[in-house]
mmCIF file of C-alpha atoms and ligand atoms in Angstrom:
data_model
loop_
_atom_site.group_PDB
_atom_site.id
_atom_site.type_symbol
_atom_site.label_atom_id
_atom_site.label_comp_id
_atom_site.label_asym_id
_atom_site.label_seq_id
_atom_site.Cartn_x
_atom_site.Cartn_y
_atom_site.Cartn_z
ATOM 1 C CA UNK A 29 29.773 14.151 2.813
ATOM 2 C CA UNK A 30 32.377 12.104 3.258
ATOM 3 C CA UNK A 31 31.690 11.576 7.095
ATOM 4 C CA UNK A 32 27.886 10.477 5.934
ATOM 5 C CA UNK A 33 29.416 7.970 3.561
ATOM 6 C CA UNK A 34 29.445 4.235 5.087
ATOM 7 C CA UNK A 35 32.819 2.863 4.833
ATOM 8 C CA UNK A 36 31.546 0.462 1.911
ATOM 9 C CA UNK A 37 28.124 0.452 -0.330
ATOM 10 C CA UNK A 38 27.275 -2.120 -3.003
ATOM 11 C CA UNK A 39 24.793 -0.493 -4.990
ATOM 12 C CA UNK A 40 22.813 -2.821 -7.335
ATOM 13 C CA UNK A 41 25.559 -5.507 -7.722
ATOM 14 C CA UNK A 42 24.820 -8.115 -10.117
ATOM 15 C CA UNK A 43 26.507 -11.271 -10.930
ATOM 16 C CA UNK A 44 26.223 -14.196 -13.148
ATOM 17 C CA UNK A 45 29.318 -16.563 -14.216
ATOM 18 C CA UNK A 46 29.459 -16.929 -17.837
ATOM 19 C CA UNK A 47 26.224 -17.999 -19.336
ATOM 20 C CA UNK A 48 24.588 -19.116 -15.612
ATOM 21 C CA UNK A 49 21.850 -17.793 -13.800
ATOM 22 C CA UNK A 50 21.800 -14.957 -11.790
ATOM 23 C CA UNK A 51 24.424 -15.655 -8.800
ATOM 24 C CA UNK A 52 23.780 -12.040 -6.741
ATOM 25 C CA UNK A 53 20.799 -10.235 -8.140
ATOM 26 C CA UNK A 54 21.092 -6.522 -7.622
ATOM 27 C CA UNK A 55 22.310 -6.140 -4.187
ATOM 28 C CA UNK A 56 22.117 -3.269 -1.936
ATOM 29 C CA UNK A 57 24.389 -3.245 1.086
ATOM 30 C CA UNK A 58 26.252 -0.859 3.274
ATOM 31 C CA UNK A 59 29.220 -1.571 5.851
ATOM 32 C CA UNK A 60 29.285 1.096 8.569
ATOM 33 C CA UNK A 61 32.786 1.698 9.806
ATOM 34 C CA UNK A 62 33.606 -0.341 12.564
ATOM 35 C CA UNK A 63 30.840 -2.918 12.148
ATOM 36 C CA UNK A 64 30.806 -6.797 12.189
ATOM 37 C CA UNK A 65 28.491 -7.387 9.431
ATOM 38 C CA UNK A 66 27.679 -11.299 8.561
ATOM 39 C CA UNK A 67 26.633 -12.540 5.220
ATOM 40 C CA UNK A 68 24.755 -15.842 6.506
ATOM 41 C CA UNK A 69 22.671 -18.177 4.112
ATOM 42 C CA UNK A 70 22.895 -21.782 2.742
ATOM 43 C CA UNK A 71 25.121 -22.936 0.612
ATOM 44 C CA UNK A 72 25.005 -22.024 -2.880
ATOM 45 C CA UNK A 73 23.096 -18.240 -2.023
ATOM 46 C CA UNK A 74 25.952 -16.159 -3.416
ATOM 47 C CA UNK A 75 27.906 -15.214 0.060
ATOM 48 C CA UNK A 76 31.341 -16.055 -1.192
ATOM 49 C CA UNK A 77 30.785 -14.482 -4.923
ATOM 50 C CA UNK A 78 29.770 -11.151 -3.125
ATOM 51 C CA UNK A 79 32.739 -11.357 -0.843
ATOM 52 C CA UNK A 80 34.994 -12.018 -4.039
ATOM 53 C CA UNK A 81 33.517 -9.009 -5.525
ATOM 54 C CA UNK A 82 34.448 -6.697 -2.704
ATOM 55 C CA UNK A 83 37.865 -8.300 -2.206
ATOM 56 C CA UNK A 84 38.386 -7.849 -6.182
ATOM 57 C CA UNK A 85 38.961 -11.345 -7.054
ATOM 58 C CA UNK A 86 35.593 -11.386 -9.074
ATOM 59 C CA UNK A 87 33.990 -8.400 -11.298
ATOM 60 C CA UNK A 88 30.194 -7.586 -10.826
ATOM 61 C CA UNK A 89 28.169 -7.860 -14.364
ATOM 62 C CA UNK A 90 26.571 -4.394 -12.933
ATOM 63 C CA UNK A 91 25.957 -2.299 -10.334
ATOM 64 C CA UNK A 92 28.759 -0.464 -8.302
ATOM 65 C CA UNK A 93 31.000 -1.011 -5.454
ATOM 66 C CA UNK A 94 31.978 2.156 -3.170
ATOM 67 C CA UNK A 95 34.959 2.106 -0.848
ATOM 68 C CA UNK A 96 34.596 5.476 1.291
ATOM 69 C CA UNK A 97 32.284 6.884 -1.847
ATOM 70 C CA UNK A 98 34.632 6.079 -4.521
ATOM 71 C CA UNK A 99 34.134 3.098 -6.933
ATOM 72 C CA UNK A 100 36.777 0.447 -6.625
ATOM 73 C CA UNK A 101 35.849 -1.153 -9.920
ATOM 74 C CA UNK A 102 39.419 -0.408 -11.370
ATOM 75 C CA UNK A 103 41.406 -1.245 -8.109
ATOM 76 C CA UNK A 104 43.036 -4.839 -8.342
ATOM 77 C CA UNK A 105 42.902 -6.549 -5.142
ATOM 78 C CA UNK A 106 45.983 -6.157 -3.975
ATOM 79 C CA UNK A 107 45.547 -2.304 -4.246
ATOM 80 C CA UNK A 108 42.391 -2.734 -2.137
ATOM 81 C CA UNK A 109 44.353 -3.165 0.951
ATOM 82 C CA UNK A 110 41.489 -5.248 2.790
ATOM 83 C CA UNK A 111 42.740 -8.034 5.239
ATOM 84 C CA UNK A 112 41.317 -11.213 3.438
ATOM 85 C CA UNK A 113 40.952 -14.638 5.492
ATOM 86 C CA UNK A 114 39.699 -17.970 3.895
ATOM 87 C CA UNK A 115 38.532 -21.267 4.979
ATOM 88 C CA UNK A 116 41.639 -22.580 3.578
ATOM 89 C CA UNK A 117 44.098 -20.802 5.974
ATOM 90 C CA UNK A 118 46.650 -20.849 2.679
ATOM 91 C CA UNK A 119 49.934 -20.350 4.856
ATOM 92 C CA UNK A 120 53.123 -20.652 3.003
ATOM 93 C CA UNK A 121 54.426 -23.913 4.270
ATOM 94 C CA UNK A 122 58.200 -23.213 3.635
ATOM 95 C CA UNK A 123 57.969 -19.991 5.898
ATOM 96 C CA UNK A 124 58.097 -19.654 9.400
ATOM 97 C CA UNK A 125 55.038 -18.562 11.826
ATOM 98 C CA UNK A 126 56.977 -15.259 12.120
ATOM 99 C CA UNK A 127 57.739 -14.881 8.252
ATOM 100 C CA UNK A 128 54.113 -15.777 7.524
ATOM 101 C CA UNK A 129 52.592 -12.910 9.438
ATOM 102 C CA UNK A 130 55.332 -10.442 8.247
ATOM 103 C CA UNK A 131 54.777 -11.310 4.734
ATOM 104 C CA UNK A 132 52.058 -8.547 3.841
ATOM 105 C CA UNK A 133 54.447 -5.981 5.685
ATOM 106 C CA UNK A 134 57.517 -7.088 3.408
ATOM 107 C CA UNK A 135 55.461 -6.709 0.571
ATOM 108 C CA UNK A 136 54.668 -3.229 1.300
ATOM 109 C CA UNK A 137 58.474 -2.575 2.064
ATOM 110 C CA UNK A 138 58.023 -1.672 5.531
ATOM 111 C CA UNK A 139 61.562 -1.342 7.706
ATOM 112 C CA UNK A 140 62.863 -4.557 9.295
ATOM 113 C CA UNK A 141 62.673 -2.974 12.779
ATOM 114 C CA UNK A 142 58.991 -1.964 12.321
ATOM 115 C CA UNK A 143 58.065 -5.451 10.658
ATOM 116 C CA UNK A 144 59.714 -7.319 13.957
ATOM 117 C CA UNK A 145 57.784 -5.048 16.210
ATOM 118 C CA UNK A 146 54.607 -5.620 14.733
ATOM 119 C CA UNK A 147 55.086 -9.291 13.959
ATOM 120 C CA UNK A 148 55.757 -9.832 17.984
ATOM 121 C CA UNK A 149 52.616 -7.717 18.597
ATOM 122 C CA UNK A 150 50.299 -9.628 16.278
ATOM 123 C CA UNK A 151 51.745 -13.201 17.616
ATOM 124 C CA UNK A 152 50.971 -11.905 21.104
ATOM 125 C CA UNK A 153 47.881 -10.675 19.953
ATOM 126 C CA UNK A 154 46.477 -14.335 18.793
ATOM 127 C CA UNK A 155 48.690 -15.634 22.091
ATOM 128 C CA UNK A 156 51.236 -17.696 19.863
ATOM 129 C CA UNK A 157 54.314 -15.669 20.922
ATOM 130 C CA UNK A 158 56.447 -18.337 21.357
ATOM 131 C CA UNK A 159 55.736 -20.185 18.345
ATOM 132 C CA UNK A 160 57.176 -17.726 15.604
ATOM 133 C CA UNK A 161 59.922 -19.916 14.468
ATOM 134 C CA UNK A 162 57.879 -22.960 13.757
ATOM 135 C CA UNK A 163 56.437 -24.082 10.542
ATOM 136 C CA UNK A 164 52.845 -23.892 9.752
ATOM 137 C CA UNK A 165 53.239 -27.715 9.420
ATOM 138 C CA UNK A 166 53.983 -27.795 13.044
ATOM 139 C CA UNK A 167 50.972 -26.131 14.531
ATOM 140 C CA UNK A 168 47.234 -27.640 15.091
ATOM 141 C CA UNK A 169 44.351 -26.408 12.814
ATOM 142 C CA UNK A 170 43.399 -23.927 15.155
ATOM 143 C CA UNK A 171 46.769 -22.166 15.632
ATOM 144 C CA UNK A 172 47.229 -22.222 11.964
ATOM 145 C CA UNK A 173 43.712 -20.397 11.659
ATOM 146 C CA UNK A 174 45.017 -17.841 14.157
ATOM 147 C CA UNK A 175 48.150 -17.299 12.188
ATOM 148 C CA UNK A 176 45.944 -16.404 9.164
ATOM 149 C CA UNK A 177 44.022 -14.083 11.287
ATOM 150 C CA UNK A 178 47.305 -12.462 12.091
ATOM 151 C CA UNK A 179 48.403 -12.240 8.791
ATOM 152 C CA UNK A 180 45.359 -10.665 7.485
ATOM 153 C CA UNK A 181 45.282 -7.956 10.457
ATOM 154 C CA UNK A 182 49.008 -7.140 10.862
ATOM 155 C CA UNK A 183 49.053 -4.520 8.281
ATOM 156 C CA UNK A 184 46.017 -2.758 9.935
ATOM 157 C CA UNK A 185 43.774 -2.952 7.081
ATOM 158 C CA UNK A 186 40.477 -0.829 7.558
ATOM 159 C CA UNK A 187 38.229 -3.733 6.319
ATOM 160 C CA UNK A 188 38.657 -7.562 6.901
ATOM 161 C CA UNK A 189 36.853 -9.995 4.879
ATOM 162 C CA UNK A 190 36.328 -13.393 5.946
ATOM 163 C CA UNK A 191 34.810 -16.524 4.446
ATOM 164 C CA UNK A 192 34.057 -19.392 6.740
ATOM 165 C CA UNK A 193 37.285 -18.673 8.441
ATOM 166 C CA UNK A 194 36.200 -21.409 10.948
ATOM 167 C CA UNK A 195 34.628 -23.904 8.938
ATOM 168 C CA UNK A 196 37.666 -26.591 9.305
ATOM 169 C CA UNK A 197 37.746 -26.335 12.925
ATOM 170 C CA UNK A 198 36.251 -28.764 15.639
ATOM 171 C CA UNK A 199 33.287 -27.198 17.535
ATOM 172 C CA UNK A 200 35.084 -26.575 20.773
ATOM 173 C CA UNK A 201 37.657 -24.523 19.057
ATOM 174 C CA UNK A 202 35.464 -22.862 16.511
ATOM 175 C CA UNK A 203 33.298 -21.423 19.402
ATOM 176 C CA UNK A 204 36.674 -20.071 21.196
ATOM 177 C CA UNK A 205 37.835 -18.882 17.815
ATOM 178 C CA UNK A 206 34.694 -16.808 17.449
ATOM 179 C CA UNK A 207 35.040 -15.006 21.041
ATOM 180 C CA UNK A 208 38.433 -14.263 19.808
ATOM 181 C CA UNK A 209 37.879 -12.723 16.546
ATOM 182 C CA UNK A 210 34.873 -10.822 18.357
ATOM 183 C CA UNK A 211 37.187 -9.573 20.738
ATOM 184 C CA UNK A 212 40.017 -8.390 18.047
ATOM 185 C CA UNK A 213 37.124 -6.574 16.089
ATOM 186 C CA UNK A 214 36.422 -4.705 19.344
ATOM 187 C CA UNK A 215 39.459 -3.763 20.533
ATOM 188 C CA UNK A 216 41.324 -3.038 17.106
ATOM 189 C CA UNK A 217 38.076 -1.304 16.041
ATOM 190 C CA UNK A 218 38.058 -3.214 13.015
ATOM 191 C CA UNK A 219 35.276 -3.135 10.355
ATOM 192 C CA UNK A 220 34.538 -6.922 9.395
ATOM 193 C CA UNK A 221 32.783 -8.574 6.610
ATOM 194 C CA UNK A 222 32.167 -12.144 7.397
ATOM 195 C CA UNK A 223 30.842 -14.993 5.559
ATOM 196 C CA UNK A 224 29.283 -17.953 7.506
ATOM 197 C CA UNK A 225 26.176 -20.667 6.700
ATOM 198 C CA UNK A 226 26.183 -21.048 10.690
ATOM 199 C CA UNK A 227 23.555 -19.050 12.185
ATOM 200 C CA UNK A 228 24.845 -19.600 15.561
ATOM 201 C CA UNK A 229 28.336 -18.122 14.597
ATOM 202 C CA UNK A 230 26.180 -15.276 13.164
ATOM 203 C CA UNK A 231 24.472 -14.399 16.034
ATOM 204 C CA UNK A 232 27.014 -14.529 18.451
ATOM 205 C CA UNK A 233 29.800 -12.367 16.381
ATOM 206 C CA UNK A 234 27.802 -9.695 14.725
ATOM 207 C CA UNK A 235 26.339 -6.662 14.885
ATOM 208 C CA UNK A 236 24.462 -6.802 11.946
ATOM 209 C CA UNK A 237 23.076 -10.072 9.683
ATOM 210 C CA UNK A 238 22.728 -10.037 6.362
ATOM 211 C CA UNK A 239 20.047 -13.357 5.339
ATOM 212 C CA UNK A 240 21.039 -14.361 1.815
ATOM 213 C CA UNK A 241 18.772 -16.606 -0.499
ATOM 214 C CA UNK A 242 18.879 -16.865 -4.031
ATOM 215 C CA UNK A 243 21.324 -13.946 -4.369
ATOM 216 C CA UNK A 244 19.119 -11.586 -2.786
ATOM 217 C CA UNK A 245 19.333 -10.341 1.031
ATOM 218 C CA UNK A 246 16.040 -11.644 2.860
ATOM 219 C CA UNK A 247 16.499 -9.329 5.862
ATOM 220 C CA UNK A 248 19.323 -7.187 7.276
ATOM 221 C CA UNK A 249 19.047 -6.483 11.127
ATOM 222 C CA UNK A 250 20.345 -7.049 14.291
ATOM 223 C CA UNK A 251 20.624 -10.971 15.413
ATOM 224 C CA UNK A 252 17.864 -10.429 17.968
ATOM 225 C CA UNK A 253 15.351 -8.453 15.338
ATOM 226 C CA UNK A 254 16.475 -11.455 12.655
ATOM 227 C CA UNK A 255 15.347 -13.996 15.254
ATOM 228 C CA UNK A 256 12.366 -12.271 16.770
ATOM 229 C CA UNK A 257 10.986 -10.216 13.745
ATOM 230 C CA UNK A 258 11.755 -12.587 10.595
ATOM 231 C CA UNK A 259 11.119 -10.790 7.509
ATOM 232 C CA UNK A 260 9.599 -13.404 5.906
ATOM 233 C CA UNK A 261 9.038 -17.575 5.560
ATOM 234 C CA UNK A 262 12.622 -18.115 4.426
ATOM 235 C CA UNK A 263 14.235 -16.344 7.332
ATOM 236 C CA UNK A 264 12.111 -17.614 9.870
ATOM 237 C CA UNK A 265 12.693 -21.270 9.002
ATOM 238 C CA UNK A 266 16.416 -20.505 8.420
ATOM 239 C CA UNK A 267 17.065 -19.057 11.715
ATOM 240 C CA UNK A 268 16.362 -20.859 14.999
ATOM 241 C CA UNK A 269 14.062 -23.247 15.616
ATOM 242 C CA UNK A 270 10.312 -22.495 14.631
ATOM 243 C CA UNK A 271 6.796 -23.913 14.231
ATOM 244 C CA UNK A 272 5.435 -23.186 10.807
ATOM 245 C CA UNK A 273 1.982 -23.673 9.575
ATOM 246 C CA UNK A 274 0.260 -22.563 6.282
ATOM 247 C CA UNK A 275 -3.039 -20.919 7.081
ATOM 248 C CA UNK A 276 -5.198 -18.403 5.558
ATOM 249 C CA UNK A 277 -6.518 -14.832 7.118
ATOM 250 C CA UNK A 278 -10.267 -15.465 8.301
ATOM 251 C CA UNK A 279 -11.392 -11.923 8.359
ATOM 252 C CA UNK A 280 -12.692 -12.353 11.571
ATOM 253 C CA UNK A 281 -11.628 -10.067 14.570
ATOM 254 C CA UNK A 282 -9.128 -7.384 13.025
ATOM 255 C CA UNK A 283 -8.336 -9.655 10.490
ATOM 256 C CA UNK A 284 -5.531 -11.236 12.167
ATOM 257 C CA UNK A 285 -7.141 -14.501 12.818
ATOM 258 C CA UNK A 286 -5.563 -17.491 11.057
ATOM 259 C CA UNK A 287 -7.478 -20.692 9.915
ATOM 260 C CA UNK A 288 -4.634 -23.396 9.728
ATOM 261 C CA UNK A 289 -4.676 -25.707 6.772
ATOM 262 C CA UNK A 290 -5.079 -29.187 7.282
ATOM 263 C CA UNK A 291 -6.832 -28.576 10.855
ATOM 264 C CA UNK A 292 -10.128 -29.110 12.337
ATOM 265 C CA UNK A 293 -11.161 -25.595 12.442
ATOM 266 C CA UNK A 294 -7.895 -24.672 14.587
ATOM 267 C CA UNK A 295 -8.024 -20.680 14.492
ATOM 268 C CA UNK A 296 -4.857 -18.698 15.929
ATOM 269 C CA UNK A 297 -4.338 -15.280 16.918
ATOM 270 C CA UNK A 298 -1.602 -13.402 15.284
ATOM 271 C CA UNK A 299 0.257 -10.338 14.715
ATOM 272 C CA UNK A 300 1.206 -9.576 10.928
ATOM 273 C CA UNK A 301 4.788 -9.154 10.218
ATOM 274 C CA UNK A 302 3.630 -7.884 6.847
ATOM 275 C CA UNK A 303 0.354 -6.147 5.905
ATOM 276 C CA UNK A 304 -1.459 -8.779 4.162
ATOM 277 C CA UNK A 305 -5.045 -8.671 2.525
ATOM 278 C CA UNK A 306 -7.795 -10.427 4.431
ATOM 279 C CA UNK A 307 -8.095 -14.229 3.139
ATOM 280 C CA UNK A 308 -4.539 -14.166 1.893
ATOM 281 C CA UNK A 309 -2.380 -17.238 2.473
ATOM 282 C CA UNK A 310 0.118 -16.706 5.150
ATOM 283 C CA UNK A 311 2.935 -18.677 6.992
ATOM 284 C CA UNK A 312 2.125 -18.729 10.734
ATOM 285 C CA UNK A 313 5.615 -18.905 12.844
ATOM 286 C CA UNK A 314 5.774 -19.344 16.602
ATOM 287 C CA UNK A 315 9.193 -19.785 18.006
ATOM 288 C CA UNK A 316 9.163 -23.474 20.334
ATOM 289 C CA UNK A 317 10.336 -20.961 23.490
ATOM 290 C CA UNK A 318 7.638 -18.434 23.315
ATOM 291 C CA UNK A 319 5.121 -21.359 24.051
ATOM 292 C CA UNK A 320 4.137 -21.975 27.636
ATOM 293 C CA UNK A 321 2.128 -24.979 29.120
ATOM 294 C CA UNK A 322 -1.104 -24.305 30.629
ATOM 295 C CA UNK A 323 -3.771 -21.766 30.038
ATOM 296 C CA UNK A 324 -3.393 -18.246 30.277
ATOM 297 C CA UNK A 325 -0.129 -17.396 28.828
ATOM 298 C CA UNK A 326 -2.146 -15.284 25.926
ATOM 299 C CA UNK A 327 -4.611 -15.323 23.419
ATOM 300 C CA UNK A 328 -3.897 -18.472 21.903
ATOM 301 C CA UNK A 329 -4.806 -21.842 23.391
ATOM 302 C CA UNK A 330 -4.654 -25.231 21.954
ATOM 303 C CA UNK A 331 -4.963 -28.455 23.417
ATOM 304 C CA UNK A 332 -2.951 -31.492 22.234
ATOM 305 C CA UNK A 333 -1.322 -34.848 23.498
ATOM 306 C CA UNK A 334 2.403 -35.136 24.560
ATOM 307 C CA UNK A 335 4.572 -37.456 21.912
ATOM 308 C CA UNK A 336 7.640 -36.992 23.677
ATOM 309 C CA UNK A 337 9.762 -35.096 25.691
ATOM 310 C CA UNK A 338 13.496 -34.729 25.057
ATOM 311 C CA UNK A 339 16.052 -33.553 27.831
ATOM 312 C CA UNK A 340 18.880 -31.256 26.112
ATOM 313 C CA UNK A 341 20.730 -30.066 29.214
ATOM 314 C CA UNK A 342 19.670 -26.713 28.751
ATOM 315 C CA UNK A 343 16.353 -27.031 27.700
ATOM 316 C CA UNK A 344 13.567 -29.404 27.360
ATOM 317 C CA UNK A 345 12.112 -30.388 24.149
ATOM 318 C CA UNK A 346 8.401 -31.450 23.991
ATOM 319 C CA UNK A 347 6.716 -32.303 20.944
ATOM 320 C CA UNK A 348 3.108 -32.008 21.168
ATOM 321 C CA UNK A 349 0.323 -33.505 18.537
ATOM 322 C CA UNK A 350 -2.313 -30.922 18.301
ATOM 323 C CA UNK A 351 -5.904 -31.602 16.212
ATOM 324 C CA UNK A 352 -5.282 -32.744 12.822
ATOM 325 C CA UNK A 353 -2.388 -34.299 13.437
ATOM 326 C CA UNK A 354 0.029 -31.588 13.380
ATOM 327 C CA UNK A 355 2.969 -31.609 15.438
ATOM 328 C CA UNK A 356 3.983 -28.425 17.843
ATOM 329 C CA UNK A 357 7.347 -28.079 19.117
ATOM 330 C CA UNK A 358 7.814 -26.339 22.931
ATOM 331 C CA UNK A 359 10.958 -25.511 24.296
ATOM 332 C CA UNK A 360 11.059 -25.037 27.859
ATOM 333 C CA UNK A 361 13.591 -23.949 30.248
ATOM 334 C CA UNK A 362 14.888 -26.518 32.891
ATOM 335 C CA UNK A 363 14.782 -23.923 35.634
ATOM 336 C CA UNK A 364 11.731 -24.503 37.823
ATOM 337 C CA UNK A 365 10.481 -27.654 35.320
ATOM 338 C CA UNK A 366 10.409 -30.361 37.995
ATOM 339 C CA UNK A 367 9.018 -33.193 35.924
ATOM 340 C CA UNK A 368 8.751 -33.165 32.488
ATOM 341 C CA UNK A 369 5.488 -33.761 30.941
ATOM 342 C CA UNK A 370 4.466 -37.480 30.634
ATOM 343 C CA UNK A 371 3.829 -38.914 26.931
ATOM 344 C CA UNK A 372 0.255 -39.664 25.704
ATOM 345 C CA UNK A 373 -0.861 -36.946 28.305
ATOM 346 C CA UNK A 374 -3.550 -34.294 27.579
ATOM 347 C CA UNK A 375 -1.662 -30.755 27.679
ATOM 348 C CA UNK A 376 -3.046 -27.341 27.139
ATOM 349 C CA UNK A 377 -0.544 -24.762 25.277
ATOM 350 C CA UNK A 378 -1.101 -21.202 25.100
ATOM 351 C CA UNK A 379 0.686 -18.067 24.007
ATOM 352 C CA UNK A 380 0.341 -14.724 22.617
ATOM 353 C CA UNK A 381 -0.777 -13.063 19.522
ATOM 354 C CA UNK A 382 2.362 -10.903 19.196
ATOM 355 C CA UNK A 383 4.276 -14.335 19.295
ATOM 356 C CA UNK A 384 2.461 -16.111 16.307
ATOM 357 C CA UNK A 385 3.757 -14.218 13.372
ATOM 358 C CA UNK A 386 2.324 -13.837 10.242
ATOM 359 C CA UNK A 387 4.652 -13.995 7.176
ATOM 360 C CA UNK A 388 4.644 -14.266 3.547
ATOM 361 C CA UNK A 389 4.331 -17.921 2.710
ATOM 362 C CA UNK A 390 7.103 -18.504 0.176
ATOM 363 C CA UNK A 391 9.857 -16.918 -1.645
HETATM 364 P P1 LIG B 404 27.866 -19.491 -1.129
HETATM 365 O O1 LIG B 404 29.290 -18.928 -0.688
HETATM 366 O O2 LIG B 404 26.811 -18.767 -0.513
HETATM 367 O O3 LIG B 404 27.889 -20.969 -0.998
HETATM 368 P P2 LIG B 404 28.615 -18.983 -3.821
HETATM 369 O O4 LIG B 404 28.612 -17.722 -4.113
HETATM 370 O O5 LIG B 404 29.772 -19.751 -3.684
HETATM 371 O O6 LIG B 404 27.797 -19.226 -2.817
HETATM 372 O O7 LIG B 404 28.040 -19.738 -5.379
HETATM 373 C C1 LIG B 404 26.614 -18.937 -5.676
HETATM 374 C C2 LIG B 404 26.325 -19.733 -6.685
HETATM 375 O O8 LIG B 404 27.255 -19.565 -8.074
HETATM 376 C C3 LIG B 404 26.553 -21.183 -6.671
HETATM 377 O O9 LIG B 404 25.342 -21.734 -7.898
HETATM 378 C C4 LIG B 404 27.535 -21.426 -7.465
HETATM 379 O O10 LIG B 404 27.997 -22.973 -8.092
HETATM 380 C C5 LIG B 404 28.014 -20.639 -8.437
HETATM 381 N N1 LIG B 404 29.396 -20.248 -8.634
HETATM 382 C C6 LIG B 404 30.209 -19.932 -7.928
HETATM 383 N N2 LIG B 404 31.424 -19.747 -8.212
HETATM 384 C C7 LIG B 404 31.262 -20.180 -9.702
HETATM 385 C C8 LIG B 404 32.380 -20.115 -10.779
HETATM 386 N N3 LIG B 404 33.642 -19.617 -10.647
HETATM 387 N N4 LIG B 404 31.840 -20.323 -11.956
HETATM 388 C C9 LIG B 404 30.683 -20.661 -11.807
HETATM 389 N N5 LIG B 404 29.639 -20.900 -11.027
HETATM 390 C C10 LIG B 404 30.113 -20.398 -9.808
HETATM 391 MG MG1 LIG B 405 30.611 -19.800 0.087
#
C-alpha cells in the first residue's frame, strides 16, 4: 500500500480566508515521488495559498493533505521538513553565505564537521564555492537566489516547495536558473512543487503542469498535452498563442462542423476536445503554428488578406484578415521562408481538422 501511495496527496482541499470567497475549491492533486509538478495560473488563482497549505503556513477549511499516506494537518511547518524557497530570498543579512546555508543543519543539531562538509558541497553545487564568507548584500540577485536554493536543499528534503523563486530576476538570469533548478531536480532526485504565473517557465521545467484558475485545477497534464490538447477555453487562451473563435456546431458531416459567429458563413471542420451536443456553442481554438500557407494542408481552407508580416527572429508572425473581419494569426518557421507574404495580398490558409480544437466556450 505504501508504495502505491503518491508522496503527497491533496483531497478536497478547500480554503477561504475569513469571510471571503473560495480561494481554493475542493482541490484534488497528487504529487509523485521524484516529480517536478508546477502550479501555473494567473495572479489570484490560488497557487500561493495551495503551496502555503502544503507547507503548513495556512490551514485548509476542509479536505486533507496526506504525506506518504498520512495526514499532516497537525504537523507544524518545521516538522514537515520540506525545503521552501520563496520569491523574496529572505537570506539572513547579518550571516555569511556559508552560515545562511548551514542554518537548517544547525537547527537540526547536526555535528559541526558534517555541517561544514555539506555546506561546502551545497555551495559547489550552486557554483558559489569561493563566496561562502561573503554577506548576502555583497552578492547579485541571482547569486542570492542560488544561496536561497542551496539553503532549501542542504538538508536533503524529500519535498521542495518553490513559489515564484525567479520572479525578481532579469530574463537572462531567470532562464539560466530555470535550467539549473531542472538539473538539480534530476541529479538530486528531488520532488518539487513549483509555483509560477509564467507559462514558458512551467513548460521548460515541469514533468506535469496543473493549470489553476479560480481556485480550481483546469487541467493537469504534461506540458505537451497542455499545449496541444487544452481541456477548455481557459487553458487554450492562457497557454501559448491561439486563434479563438466562437461558433456553433452545425450538425452537418459527423457533427464536427462549426459555423463561426460573425463570419459570412464560414464553416470550419474540427475535432471535439470534449463531446458536445449538436448545435451547441463551442470555442474553436487553432494554434498559429498549425496553419499553413496555400492549399492542401488539411480539411480547413480559408481565404484572407495579409494585414502584416512581422519578423520575430525565430519565426514569422502573419496577421490575416478573413471574411467578416476576423483576424487569424499564422506563425511560420523562418527556415524555408524566403520572402514574407506581402501586405494586402490575397492568401489561402489551410490546416487539418485535428488542429481545430472544439472546446467548452467559457468557464
Ligand atoms: P496566486 O498565488 O495564484 O496569485 P493567492 O493564493 O496568493 O493566488 O491568492 C488567491 C486569492 O486569495 C486572492 O484573491 C488573494 O487576494 C486572496 N488572499 C491571499 N492571501 C490572503 C490572505 N492572507 N487574506 C485574505 N485573502 C488572501
Ligand atoms: Mg502567488
